[in-house]
CSV table of C-alpha atoms and ligand atoms in Angstrom, one decimal:
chain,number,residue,atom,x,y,z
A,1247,UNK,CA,8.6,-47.3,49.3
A,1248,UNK,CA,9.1,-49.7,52.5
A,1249,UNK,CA,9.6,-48.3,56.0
A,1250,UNK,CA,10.9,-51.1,58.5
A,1251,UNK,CA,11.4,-49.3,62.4
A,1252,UNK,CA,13.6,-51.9,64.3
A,1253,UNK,CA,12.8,-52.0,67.7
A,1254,UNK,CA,15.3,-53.3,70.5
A,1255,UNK,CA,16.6,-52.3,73.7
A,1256,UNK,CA,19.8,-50.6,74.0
A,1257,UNK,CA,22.5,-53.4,73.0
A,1258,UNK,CA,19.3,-55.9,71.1
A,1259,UNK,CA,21.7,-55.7,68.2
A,1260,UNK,CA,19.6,-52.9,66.2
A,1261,UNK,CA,22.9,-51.3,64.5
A,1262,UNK,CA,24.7,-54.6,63.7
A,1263,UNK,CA,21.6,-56.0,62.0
A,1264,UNK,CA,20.8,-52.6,60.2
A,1265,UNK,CA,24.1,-52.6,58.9
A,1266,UNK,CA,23.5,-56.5,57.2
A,1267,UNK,CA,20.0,-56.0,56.2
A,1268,UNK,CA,20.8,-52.9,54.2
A,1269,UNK,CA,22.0,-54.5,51.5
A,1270,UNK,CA,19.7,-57.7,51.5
A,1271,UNK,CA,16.5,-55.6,51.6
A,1272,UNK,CA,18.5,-52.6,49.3
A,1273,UNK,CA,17.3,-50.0,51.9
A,1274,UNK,CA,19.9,-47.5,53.6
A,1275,UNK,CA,20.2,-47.6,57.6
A,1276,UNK,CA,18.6,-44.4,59.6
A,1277,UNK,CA,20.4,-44.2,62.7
A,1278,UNK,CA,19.7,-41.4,64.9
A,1279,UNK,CA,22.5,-42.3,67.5
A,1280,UNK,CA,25.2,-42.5,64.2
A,1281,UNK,CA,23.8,-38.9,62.8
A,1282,UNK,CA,23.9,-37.5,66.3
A,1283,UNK,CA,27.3,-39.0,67.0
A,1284,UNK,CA,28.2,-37.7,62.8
A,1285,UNK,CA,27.2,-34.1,64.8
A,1286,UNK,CA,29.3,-34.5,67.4
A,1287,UNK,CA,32.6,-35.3,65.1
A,1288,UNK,CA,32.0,-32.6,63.4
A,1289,UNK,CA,31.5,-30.5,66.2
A,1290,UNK,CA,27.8,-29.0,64.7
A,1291,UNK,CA,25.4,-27.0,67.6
A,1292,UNK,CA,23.2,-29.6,67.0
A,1293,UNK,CA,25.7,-32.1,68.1
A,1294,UNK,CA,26.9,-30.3,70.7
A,1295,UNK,CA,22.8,-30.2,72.7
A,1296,UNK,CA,22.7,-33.8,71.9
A,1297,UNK,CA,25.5,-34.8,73.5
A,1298,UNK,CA,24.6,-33.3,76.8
A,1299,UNK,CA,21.8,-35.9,76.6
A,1300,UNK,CA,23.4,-38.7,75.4
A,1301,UNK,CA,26.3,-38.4,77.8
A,1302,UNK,CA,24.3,-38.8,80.7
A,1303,UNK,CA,21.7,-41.7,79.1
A,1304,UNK,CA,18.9,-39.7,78.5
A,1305,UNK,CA,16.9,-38.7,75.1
A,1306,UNK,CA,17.8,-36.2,73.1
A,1307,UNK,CA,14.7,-34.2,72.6
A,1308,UNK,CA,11.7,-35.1,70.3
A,1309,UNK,CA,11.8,-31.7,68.4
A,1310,UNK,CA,15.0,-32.1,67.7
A,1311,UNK,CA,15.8,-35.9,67.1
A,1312,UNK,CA,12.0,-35.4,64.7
A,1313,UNK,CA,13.8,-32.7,63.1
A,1314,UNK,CA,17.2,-34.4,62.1
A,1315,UNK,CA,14.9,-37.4,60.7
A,1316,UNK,CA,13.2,-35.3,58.6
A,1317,UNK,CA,16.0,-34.3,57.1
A,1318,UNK,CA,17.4,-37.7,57.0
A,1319,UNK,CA,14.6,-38.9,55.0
A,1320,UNK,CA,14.8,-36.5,52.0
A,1321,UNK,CA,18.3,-37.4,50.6
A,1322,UNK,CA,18.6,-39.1,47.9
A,1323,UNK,CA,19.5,-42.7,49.0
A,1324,UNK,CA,16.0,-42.9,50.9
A,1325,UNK,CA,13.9,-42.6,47.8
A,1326,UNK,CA,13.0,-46.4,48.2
A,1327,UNK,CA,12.1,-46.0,51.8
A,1328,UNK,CA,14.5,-46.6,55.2
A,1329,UNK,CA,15.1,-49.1,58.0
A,1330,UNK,CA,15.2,-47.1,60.3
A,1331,UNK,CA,17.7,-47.9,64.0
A,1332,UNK,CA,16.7,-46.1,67.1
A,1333,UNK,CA,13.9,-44.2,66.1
A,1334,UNK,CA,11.1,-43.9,67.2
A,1335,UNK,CA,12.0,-44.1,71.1
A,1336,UNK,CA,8.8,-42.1,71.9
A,1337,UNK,CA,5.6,-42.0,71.6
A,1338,UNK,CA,5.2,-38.2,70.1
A,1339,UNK,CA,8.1,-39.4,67.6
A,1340,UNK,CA,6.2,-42.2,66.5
A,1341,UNK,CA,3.4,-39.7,65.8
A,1342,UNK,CA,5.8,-37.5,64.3
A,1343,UNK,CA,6.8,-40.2,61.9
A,1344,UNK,CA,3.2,-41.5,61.2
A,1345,UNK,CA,2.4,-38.2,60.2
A,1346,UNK,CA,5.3,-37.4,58.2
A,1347,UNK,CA,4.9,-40.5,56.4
A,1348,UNK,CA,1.2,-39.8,55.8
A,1349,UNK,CA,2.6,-36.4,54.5
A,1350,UNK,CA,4.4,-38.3,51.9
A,1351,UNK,CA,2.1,-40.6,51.1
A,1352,UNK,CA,3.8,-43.6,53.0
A,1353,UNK,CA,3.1,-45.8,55.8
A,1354,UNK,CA,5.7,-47.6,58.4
A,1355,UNK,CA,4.9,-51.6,56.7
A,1356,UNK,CA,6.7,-53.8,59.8
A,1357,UNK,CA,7.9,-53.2,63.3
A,1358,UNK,CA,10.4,-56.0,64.1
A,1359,UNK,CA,11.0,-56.3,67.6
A,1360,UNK,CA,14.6,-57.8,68.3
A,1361,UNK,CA,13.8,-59.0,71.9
A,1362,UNK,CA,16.6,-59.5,74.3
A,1363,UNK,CA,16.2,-59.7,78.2
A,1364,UNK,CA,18.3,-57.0,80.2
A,1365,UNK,CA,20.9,-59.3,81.8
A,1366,UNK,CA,22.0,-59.5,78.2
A,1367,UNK,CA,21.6,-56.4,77.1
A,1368,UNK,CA,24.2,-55.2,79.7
A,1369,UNK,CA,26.9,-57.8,78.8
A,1370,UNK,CA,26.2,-56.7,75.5
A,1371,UNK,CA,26.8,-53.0,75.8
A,1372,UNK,CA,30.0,-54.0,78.3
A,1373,UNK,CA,31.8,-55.8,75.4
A,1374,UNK,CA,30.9,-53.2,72.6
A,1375,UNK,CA,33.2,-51.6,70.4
A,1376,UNK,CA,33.0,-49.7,67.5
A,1377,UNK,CA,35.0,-48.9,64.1
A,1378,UNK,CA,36.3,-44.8,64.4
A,1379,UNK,CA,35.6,-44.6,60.6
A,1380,UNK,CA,32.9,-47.0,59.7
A,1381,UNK,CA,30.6,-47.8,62.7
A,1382,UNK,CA,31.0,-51.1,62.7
A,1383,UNK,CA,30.4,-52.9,65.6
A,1384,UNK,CA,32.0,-55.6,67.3
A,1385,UNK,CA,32.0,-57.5,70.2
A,1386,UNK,CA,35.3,-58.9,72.8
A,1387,UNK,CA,33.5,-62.2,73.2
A,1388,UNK,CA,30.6,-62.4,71.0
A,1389,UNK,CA,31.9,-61.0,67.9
A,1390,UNK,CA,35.4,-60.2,68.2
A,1391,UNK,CA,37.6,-58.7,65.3
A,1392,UNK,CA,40.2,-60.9,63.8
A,1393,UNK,CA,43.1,-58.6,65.0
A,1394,UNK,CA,42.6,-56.9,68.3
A,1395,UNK,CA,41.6,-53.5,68.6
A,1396,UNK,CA,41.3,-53.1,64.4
A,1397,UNK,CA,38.6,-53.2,62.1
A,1398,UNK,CA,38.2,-56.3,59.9
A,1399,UNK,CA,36.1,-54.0,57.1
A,1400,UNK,CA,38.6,-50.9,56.9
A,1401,UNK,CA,41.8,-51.8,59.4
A,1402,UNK,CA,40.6,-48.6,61.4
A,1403,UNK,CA,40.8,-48.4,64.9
A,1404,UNK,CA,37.9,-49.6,67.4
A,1405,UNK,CA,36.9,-47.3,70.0
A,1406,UNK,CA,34.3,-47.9,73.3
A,1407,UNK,CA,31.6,-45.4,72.9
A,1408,UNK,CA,31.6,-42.1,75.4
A,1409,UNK,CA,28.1,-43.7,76.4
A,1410,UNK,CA,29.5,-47.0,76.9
A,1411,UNK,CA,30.2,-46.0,80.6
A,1412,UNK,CA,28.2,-48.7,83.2
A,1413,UNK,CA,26.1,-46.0,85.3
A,1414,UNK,CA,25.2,-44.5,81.4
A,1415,UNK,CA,24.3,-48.4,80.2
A,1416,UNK,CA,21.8,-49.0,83.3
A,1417,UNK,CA,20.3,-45.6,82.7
A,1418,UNK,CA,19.8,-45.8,78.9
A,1419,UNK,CA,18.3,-49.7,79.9
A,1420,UNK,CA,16.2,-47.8,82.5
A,1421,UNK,CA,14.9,-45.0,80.0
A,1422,UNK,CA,14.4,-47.9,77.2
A,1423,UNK,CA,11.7,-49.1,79.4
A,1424,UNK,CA,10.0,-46.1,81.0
A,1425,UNK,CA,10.0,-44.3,77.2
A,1426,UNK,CA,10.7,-46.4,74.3
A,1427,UNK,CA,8.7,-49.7,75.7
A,1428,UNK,CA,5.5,-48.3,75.5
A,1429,UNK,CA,6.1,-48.4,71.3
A,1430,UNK,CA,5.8,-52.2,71.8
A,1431,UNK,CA,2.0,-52.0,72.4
A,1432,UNK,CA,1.7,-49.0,70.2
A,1433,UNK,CA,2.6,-50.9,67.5
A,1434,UNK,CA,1.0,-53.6,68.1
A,1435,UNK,CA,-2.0,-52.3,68.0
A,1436,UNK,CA,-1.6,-51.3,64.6
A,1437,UNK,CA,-1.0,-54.9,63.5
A,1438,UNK,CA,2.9,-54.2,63.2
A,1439,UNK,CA,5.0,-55.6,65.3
A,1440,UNK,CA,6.6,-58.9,65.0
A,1441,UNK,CA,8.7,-60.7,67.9
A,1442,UNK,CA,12.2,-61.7,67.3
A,1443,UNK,CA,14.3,-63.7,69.2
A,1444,UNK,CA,17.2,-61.7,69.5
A,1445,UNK,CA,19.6,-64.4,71.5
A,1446,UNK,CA,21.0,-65.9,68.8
A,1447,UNK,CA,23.6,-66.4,66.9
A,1448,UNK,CA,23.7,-63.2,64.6
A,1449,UNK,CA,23.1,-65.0,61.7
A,1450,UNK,CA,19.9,-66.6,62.8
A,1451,UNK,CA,18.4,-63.6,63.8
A,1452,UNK,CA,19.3,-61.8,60.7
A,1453,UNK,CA,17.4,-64.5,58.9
A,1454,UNK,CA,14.7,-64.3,60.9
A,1455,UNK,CA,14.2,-60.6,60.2
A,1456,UNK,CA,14.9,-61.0,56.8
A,1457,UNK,CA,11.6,-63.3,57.1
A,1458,UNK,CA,9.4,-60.7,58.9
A,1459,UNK,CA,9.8,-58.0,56.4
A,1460,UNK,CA,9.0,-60.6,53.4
A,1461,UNK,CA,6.0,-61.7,55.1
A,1462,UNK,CA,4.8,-58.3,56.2
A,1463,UNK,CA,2.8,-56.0,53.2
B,3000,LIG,P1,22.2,-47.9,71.5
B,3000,LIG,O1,22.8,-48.4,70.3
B,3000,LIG,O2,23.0,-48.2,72.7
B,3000,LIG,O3,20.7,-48.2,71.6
B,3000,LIG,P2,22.1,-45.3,70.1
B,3000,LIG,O4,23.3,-45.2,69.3
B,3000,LIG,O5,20.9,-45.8,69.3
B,3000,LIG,O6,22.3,-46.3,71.3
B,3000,LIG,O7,21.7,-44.0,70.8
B,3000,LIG,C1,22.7,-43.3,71.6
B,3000,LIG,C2,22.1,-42.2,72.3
B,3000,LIG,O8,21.6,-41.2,71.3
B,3000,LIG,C3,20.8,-42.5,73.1
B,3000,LIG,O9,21.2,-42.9,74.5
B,3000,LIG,C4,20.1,-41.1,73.2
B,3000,LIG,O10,20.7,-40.2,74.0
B,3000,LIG,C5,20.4,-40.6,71.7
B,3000,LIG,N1,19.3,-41.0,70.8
B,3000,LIG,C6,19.4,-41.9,69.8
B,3000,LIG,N2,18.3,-42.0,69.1
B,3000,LIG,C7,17.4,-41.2,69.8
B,3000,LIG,C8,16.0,-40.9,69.7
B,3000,LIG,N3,15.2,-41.5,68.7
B,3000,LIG,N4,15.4,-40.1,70.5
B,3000,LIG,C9,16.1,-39.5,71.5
B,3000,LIG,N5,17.4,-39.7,71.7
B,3000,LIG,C10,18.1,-40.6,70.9
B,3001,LIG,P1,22.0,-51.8,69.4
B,3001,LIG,O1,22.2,-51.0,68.1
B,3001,LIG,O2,20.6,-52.4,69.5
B,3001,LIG,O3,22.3,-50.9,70.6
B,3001,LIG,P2,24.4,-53.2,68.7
B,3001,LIG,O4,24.1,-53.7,67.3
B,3001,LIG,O5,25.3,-52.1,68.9
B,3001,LIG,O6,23.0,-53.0,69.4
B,3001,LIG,O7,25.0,-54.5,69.5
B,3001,LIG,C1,25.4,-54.4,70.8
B,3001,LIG,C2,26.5,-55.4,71.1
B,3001,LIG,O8,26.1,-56.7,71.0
B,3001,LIG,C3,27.7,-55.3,70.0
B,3001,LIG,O9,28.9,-55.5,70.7
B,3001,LIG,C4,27.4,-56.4,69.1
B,3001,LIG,O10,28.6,-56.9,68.5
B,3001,LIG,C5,26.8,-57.5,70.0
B,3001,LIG,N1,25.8,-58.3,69.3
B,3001,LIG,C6,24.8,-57.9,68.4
B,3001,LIG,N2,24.0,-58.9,68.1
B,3001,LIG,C7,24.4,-60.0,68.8
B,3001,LIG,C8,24.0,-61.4,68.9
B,3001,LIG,N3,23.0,-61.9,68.2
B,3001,LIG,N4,24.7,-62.2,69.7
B,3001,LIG,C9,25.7,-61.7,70.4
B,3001,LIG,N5,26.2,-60.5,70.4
B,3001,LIG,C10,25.5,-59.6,69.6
């Protein structure tokens, strides 16, 4: 099994290279924001307490972002491990995860750390939209669809994310770096993380994060 935890500020580019390296490293994409967002659609409690969070910017709590993981993690499609997008943002979840990997056996094998400085992260989230049906995401200057407004993958509309607001972008920037930053050391530490430059053209930074999980073991 392989466990790759991208890292990446809000906007890095986490969700659009999840969705491209699921099929080139044949591992399915673990996104906490699209299974909290999944809740929400389908109007579940659960979805319902996140988005009281994620409305405002702010994390949705450890117990329950661990929790929804875990639950994640034992379907079927995971059996060969998980790349896993927005998670951990804590410390204690990182913990969480360590342990529930040691539970199973299993071990996180690479951090790659999509690195993008926060001017860009905010013209990033500004120009963001998303498919209704697919998640895909797109970008007005950076990545535009080829019709306005429609998906190229499914023809389904594109919609700006709730959390897309400014005030919610600068807070979720802010709350990257007071909670989720501190993973970069953590990490680190345990010999895992591996710098990306993440202003580039897509493409290139795809292939350089295809490279960091081949050379990591
Ligand atoms: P972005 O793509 O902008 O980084 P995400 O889709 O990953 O945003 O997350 C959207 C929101 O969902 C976050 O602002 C937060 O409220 C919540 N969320 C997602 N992942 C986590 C997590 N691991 N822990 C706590 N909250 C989370
Ligand atoms: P994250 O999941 O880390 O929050 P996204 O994948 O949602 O980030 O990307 C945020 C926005 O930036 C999207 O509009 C996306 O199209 C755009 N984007 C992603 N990667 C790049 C890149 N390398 N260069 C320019 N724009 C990018």
């Amino acid at each position: 099994m392989r466990f790759v935890v991208l890292m990446g500020g809000p906007g890095a580019g986490k969700g659009t290279q999840a969705k491209r390296l699921q099929e080139t490293l044949n591992l399915p994409q673990v996104s906490t924001g699209d299974l909290f967002r999944e809740n929400l659609r389908n109007n579940t409690e659960l979805g319902k307490l996140a988005a009281t969070y994620i409305d405002k910017g702010d994390l949705v709590p450890d117990e329950v972002t661990i929790a929804i993981v875990k639950e994640r993690l034992s379907r079927e499609d995971c059996a060969n491990g998980a790349l896993l997008d927005g998670f951990p943002r804590t410390i204690a979840q990182a913990d969480a995860f360590e342990q529930l990997l040691a539970e199973m056996g299993e071990r996180v094998h690479v951090v790659p750390y999509i690195h993008v400085t926060p001017e860009v992260l905010l013209k990033r989230l500004a120009g963001r939209w998303t498919c209704k049906s697919c998640g895909h995401v797109y970008h007005t200057v950076f990545n535009p669809p080829l019709k306005e407004g429609i998906c190229d993958l499914d023809g389904s509309p594109l919609y700006q994310r709730d959390d897309d607001t400014e005030e919610t972008q600068k807070r979720r920037i802010e709350v990257y770096f007071e909670q989720t930053a501190p993973l970069l050391a953590y990490y680190r530490d345990k010999g895992l993380l591996v710098e990306v430059n993440g202003e580039q053209s897509i493409e290139l930074v795809q292939k350089d994060l295809v490279q960091a999980v081949k050379d990591s073991n």
